[in-house]
PDB file of C-alpha atoms in Angstrom:
ATOM      1  CA  MET I1023     -14.973 234.315 121.284  1.00 95.00           C
ATOM      2  CA  LYS I1024     -12.097 232.571 123.077  1.00 98.00           C
ATOM      3  CA  ARG I1025     -12.349 231.755 126.780  1.00 98.00           C
ATOM      4  CA  ILE I1026      -9.306 231.973 129.030  1.00 98.00           C
ATOM      5  CA  LEU I1027      -9.092 231.010 132.702  1.00 98.00           C
ATOM      6  CA  ASP I1028      -6.515 232.811 134.852  1.00 98.00           C
ATOM      7  CA  ILE I1029      -5.643 230.871 138.009  1.00 98.00           C
ATOM      8  CA  GLY I1030      -3.914 232.274 141.068  1.00 98.00           C
ATOM      9  CA  ASN I1031      -3.119 235.872 140.150  1.00 97.00           C
ATOM     10  CA  CYS I1032      -3.859 238.844 142.400  1.00 96.00           C
ATOM     11  CA  GLY I1033      -6.281 241.536 141.209  1.00 95.00           C
ATOM     12  CA  PRO I1034      -3.690 243.855 139.610  1.00 96.00           C
ATOM     13  CA  ASP I1035      -1.874 240.982 137.881  1.00 96.00           C
ATOM     14  CA  HIS I1036      -5.178 239.538 136.659  1.00 97.00           C
ATOM     15  CA  ALA I1037      -6.038 242.967 135.226  1.00 97.00           C
ATOM     16  CA  GLY I1038      -2.694 243.042 133.364  1.00 96.00           C
ATOM     17  CA  ILE I1039      -3.183 239.521 132.021  1.00 97.00           C
ATOM     18  CA  ALA I1040      -6.752 240.274 130.931  1.00 98.00           C
ATOM     19  CA  ARG I1041      -5.582 243.491 129.243  1.00 97.00           C
ATOM     20  CA  PHE I1042      -2.865 241.593 127.344  1.00 97.00           C
ATOM     21  CA  PHE I1043      -5.294 238.947 126.094  1.00 98.00           C
ATOM     22  CA  LYS I1044      -8.093 241.386 125.213  1.00 97.00           C
ATOM     23  CA  GLN I1045      -5.659 243.655 123.367  1.00 96.00           C
ATOM     24  CA  HIS I1046      -4.731 240.816 121.016  1.00 96.00           C
ATOM     25  CA  PHE I1047      -7.708 238.442 120.941  1.00 97.00           C
ATOM     26  CA  ASP I1048     -11.495 238.451 120.916  1.00 97.00           C
ATOM     27  CA  CYS I1049     -11.800 236.802 124.316  1.00 98.00           C
ATOM     28  CA  GLU I1050     -13.115 236.823 127.821  1.00 98.00           C
ATOM     29  CA  VAL I1051     -10.876 236.132 130.785  1.00 98.00           C
ATOM     30  CA  ALA I1052     -12.292 234.425 133.874  1.00 98.00           C
ATOM     31  CA  GLN I1053     -10.475 234.175 137.179  1.00 98.00           C
ATOM     32  CA  ALA I1054     -10.057 231.484 139.835  1.00 98.00           C
ATOM     33  CA  ASP I1055      -8.147 231.901 143.081  1.00 96.00           C
ATOM     34  CA  ARG I1056      -7.680 228.252 144.080  1.00 95.00           C
ATOM     35  CA  ALA I1057      -7.185 224.965 142.278  1.00 93.00           C
ATOM     36  CA  ALA I1058     -10.577 223.662 143.454  1.00 95.00           C
ATOM     37  CA  ASP I1059     -12.344 226.748 142.078  1.00 95.00           C
ATOM     38  CA  ALA I1060     -10.497 226.379 138.790  1.00 96.00           C
ATOM     39  CA  LEU I1061     -11.363 222.695 138.404  1.00 96.00           C
ATOM     40  CA  GLU I1062     -15.005 223.470 139.083  1.00 96.00           C
ATOM     41  CA  GLN I1063     -15.024 226.153 136.378  1.00 97.00           C
ATOM     42  CA  LEU I1064     -13.146 223.934 133.916  1.00 97.00           C
ATOM     43  CA  LYS I1065     -15.631 221.102 134.390  1.00 96.00           C
ATOM     44  CA  ALA I1066     -18.630 223.434 134.076  1.00 97.00           C
ATOM     45  CA  GLN I1067     -17.673 225.091 130.775  1.00 96.00           C
ATOM     46  CA  PRO I1068     -15.012 224.846 128.089  1.00 96.00           C
ATOM     47  CA  PHE I1069     -11.926 227.063 128.043  1.00 98.00           C
ATOM     48  CA  ASP I1070      -9.514 227.557 125.156  1.00 98.00           C
ATOM     49  CA  LEU I1071      -6.528 228.296 127.408  1.00 98.00           C
ATOM     50  CA  VAL I1072      -5.686 228.174 131.101  1.00 98.00           C
ATOM     51  CA  VAL I1073      -2.895 230.303 132.567  1.00 98.00           C
ATOM     52  CA  VAL I1074      -1.587 229.433 136.032  1.00 98.00           C
ATOM     53  CA  ASN I1075       0.539 231.653 138.254  1.00 98.00           C
ATOM     54  CA  ARG I1076       3.725 229.989 139.510  1.00 98.00           C
ATOM     55  CA  LYS I1077       2.614 230.679 143.090  1.00 97.00           C
ATOM     56  CA  LEU I1078      -1.090 231.161 143.738  1.00 97.00           C
ATOM     57  CA  ASP I1079      -1.616 234.566 145.316  1.00 96.00           C
ATOM     58  CA  ILE I1080      -4.281 233.489 147.808  1.00 95.00           C
ATOM     59  CA  ASP I1081      -2.191 230.908 149.680  1.00 94.00           C
ATOM     60  CA  TYR I1082       1.164 230.749 147.848  1.00 95.00           C
ATOM     61  CA  SER I1083       0.540 227.135 146.831  1.00 95.00           C
ATOM     62  CA  ASP I1084       2.470 225.772 143.867  1.00 97.00           C
ATOM     63  CA  GLY I1085       1.008 226.447 140.416  1.00 98.00           C
ATOM     64  CA  LEU I1086       2.852 223.414 139.080  1.00 98.00           C
ATOM     65  CA  GLU I1087       0.608 221.220 141.241  1.00 97.00           C
ATOM     66  CA  VAL I1088      -2.449 222.879 139.682  1.00 98.00           C
ATOM     67  CA  ILE I1089      -1.084 222.082 136.214  1.00 98.00           C
ATOM     68  CA  ARG I1090      -0.475 218.468 137.223  1.00 98.00           C
ATOM     69  CA  GLU I1091      -3.998 218.190 138.592  1.00 97.00           C
ATOM     70  CA  ILE I1092      -5.536 219.584 135.389  1.00 97.00           C
ATOM     71  CA  LYS I1093      -3.407 217.343 133.182  1.00 97.00           C
ATOM     72  CA  SER I1094      -4.229 214.238 135.241  1.00 97.00           C
ATOM     73  CA  THR I1095      -7.993 214.827 135.011  1.00 96.00           C
ATOM     74  CA  PRO I1096      -9.180 212.869 131.951  1.00 95.00           C
ATOM     75  CA  ASP I1097     -11.849 215.367 130.869  1.00 94.00           C
ATOM     76  CA  LEU I1098      -9.402 218.283 131.154  1.00 97.00           C
ATOM     77  CA  ALA I1099      -6.089 216.812 130.033  1.00 96.00           C
ATOM     78  CA  GLU I1100      -6.370 218.241 126.493  1.00 97.00           C
ATOM     79  CA  VAL I1101      -7.007 221.840 127.608  1.00 97.00           C
ATOM     80  CA  PRO I1102      -3.918 223.955 126.825  1.00 98.00           C
ATOM     81  CA  VAL I1103      -2.267 225.271 129.991  1.00 98.00           C
ATOM     82  CA  MET I1104       0.531 227.827 130.353  1.00 98.00           C
ATOM     83  CA  MET I1105       2.456 228.823 133.465  1.00 98.00           C
ATOM     84  CA  ILE I1106       2.896 232.510 134.207  1.00 98.00           C
ATOM     85  CA  THR I1107       6.481 232.957 135.425  1.00 97.00           C
ATOM     86  CA  ASN I1108       9.624 234.784 134.383  1.00 95.00           C
ATOM     87  CA  TYR I1109      11.824 231.873 135.502  1.00 96.00           C
ATOM     88  CA  ALA I1110      12.981 229.473 132.770  1.00 96.00           C
ATOM     89  CA  GLU I1111      13.435 226.547 135.169  1.00 98.00           C
ATOM     90  CA  HIS I1112       9.792 226.802 136.259  1.00 98.00           C
ATOM     91  CA  GLN I1113       8.666 227.049 132.633  1.00 98.00           C
ATOM     92  CA  ASP I1114      10.668 223.881 131.926  1.00 98.00           C
ATOM     93  CA  ALA I1115       9.013 222.079 134.851  1.00 98.00           C
ATOM     94  CA  ALA I1116       5.564 223.159 133.647  1.00 98.00           C
ATOM     95  CA  VAL I1117       6.289 221.882 130.128  1.00 98.00           C
ATOM     96  CA  ALA I1118       7.490 218.584 131.590  1.00 98.00           C
ATOM     97  CA  ALA I1119       4.139 218.360 133.410  1.00 98.00           C
ATOM     98  CA  GLY I1120       2.226 218.776 130.145  1.00 98.00           C
ATOM     99  CA  ALA I1121       1.866 222.542 129.802  1.00 98.00           C
ATOM    100  CA  VAL I1122       2.635 224.643 126.745  1.00 98.00           C
ATOM    101  CA  ARG I1123       5.575 227.002 127.357  1.00 97.00           C
ATOM    102  CA  GLY I1124       4.104 230.121 128.935  1.00 98.00           C
ATOM    103  CA  PHE I1125       5.421 233.593 129.666  1.00 97.00           C
ATOM    104  CA  GLY I1126       6.221 235.959 132.490  1.00 96.00           C
ATOM    105  CA  LYS I1127       4.486 239.115 133.606  1.00 94.00           C
ATOM    106  CA  LEU I1128       7.480 241.105 132.366  1.00 93.00           C
ATOM    107  CA  GLU I1129       7.153 239.608 128.861  1.00 95.00           C
ATOM    108  CA  TYR I1130       3.802 240.949 127.582  1.00 94.00           C
ATOM    109  CA  HIS I1131       5.578 243.243 125.121  1.00 93.00           C
ATOM    110  CA  LYS I1132       7.780 240.529 123.599  1.00 96.00           C
ATOM    111  CA  PRO I1133       6.796 239.270 120.135  1.00 96.00           C
ATOM    112  CA  GLU I1134       7.530 235.668 121.135  1.00 96.00           C
ATOM    113  CA  THR I1135       4.958 235.920 123.944  1.00 97.00           C
ATOM    114  CA  LEU I1136       2.239 236.872 121.488  1.00 97.00           C
ATOM    115  CA  GLN I1137       3.400 234.157 119.072  1.00 97.00           C
ATOM    116  CA  ARG I1138       3.247 231.530 121.828  1.00 96.00           C
ATOM    117  CA  VAL I1139      -0.284 232.492 122.758  1.00 98.00           C
ATOM    118  CA  GLN I1140      -1.383 232.772 119.117  1.00 97.00           C
ATOM    119  CA  SER I1141      -0.154 229.233 118.490  1.00 96.00           C
ATOM    120  CA  VAL I1142      -2.726 228.059 121.033  1.00 97.00           C
ATOM    121  CA  LEU I1143      -5.627 230.455 120.472  1.00 96.00           C
ATOM    122  CA  ASP I1144      -5.515 230.734 116.676  1.00 89.00           C
ATOM    123  CA  ASP I1145      -6.221 227.040 116.107  1.00 67.00           C
TER     124      ASP I1145
END
């Protein structure tokens, strides 16, 4: 079973993300509200994919900073991370920070979204 960590999404958005992943993969989806909570979970147990909201719901902090923090932590740097955003420029910034190109909340139905996630989870 694959393990996915969703960082920074509100309850309804987390439910949509979890539904998307569970519809297509044998997985469980954990949730973290803040970067510190996420890092604690990532250090405690392995995850196959981390998805980070562009702006964390709890305090509107920048998801790109969370990605940078994960990628700069030696024990976590190899964990695949995707940003959740519909904006191409923010996807580009996330990729430049070491993330895999992610997807937006309006893109669950697109075949390329599923292909992107499969490229990470079907390894």
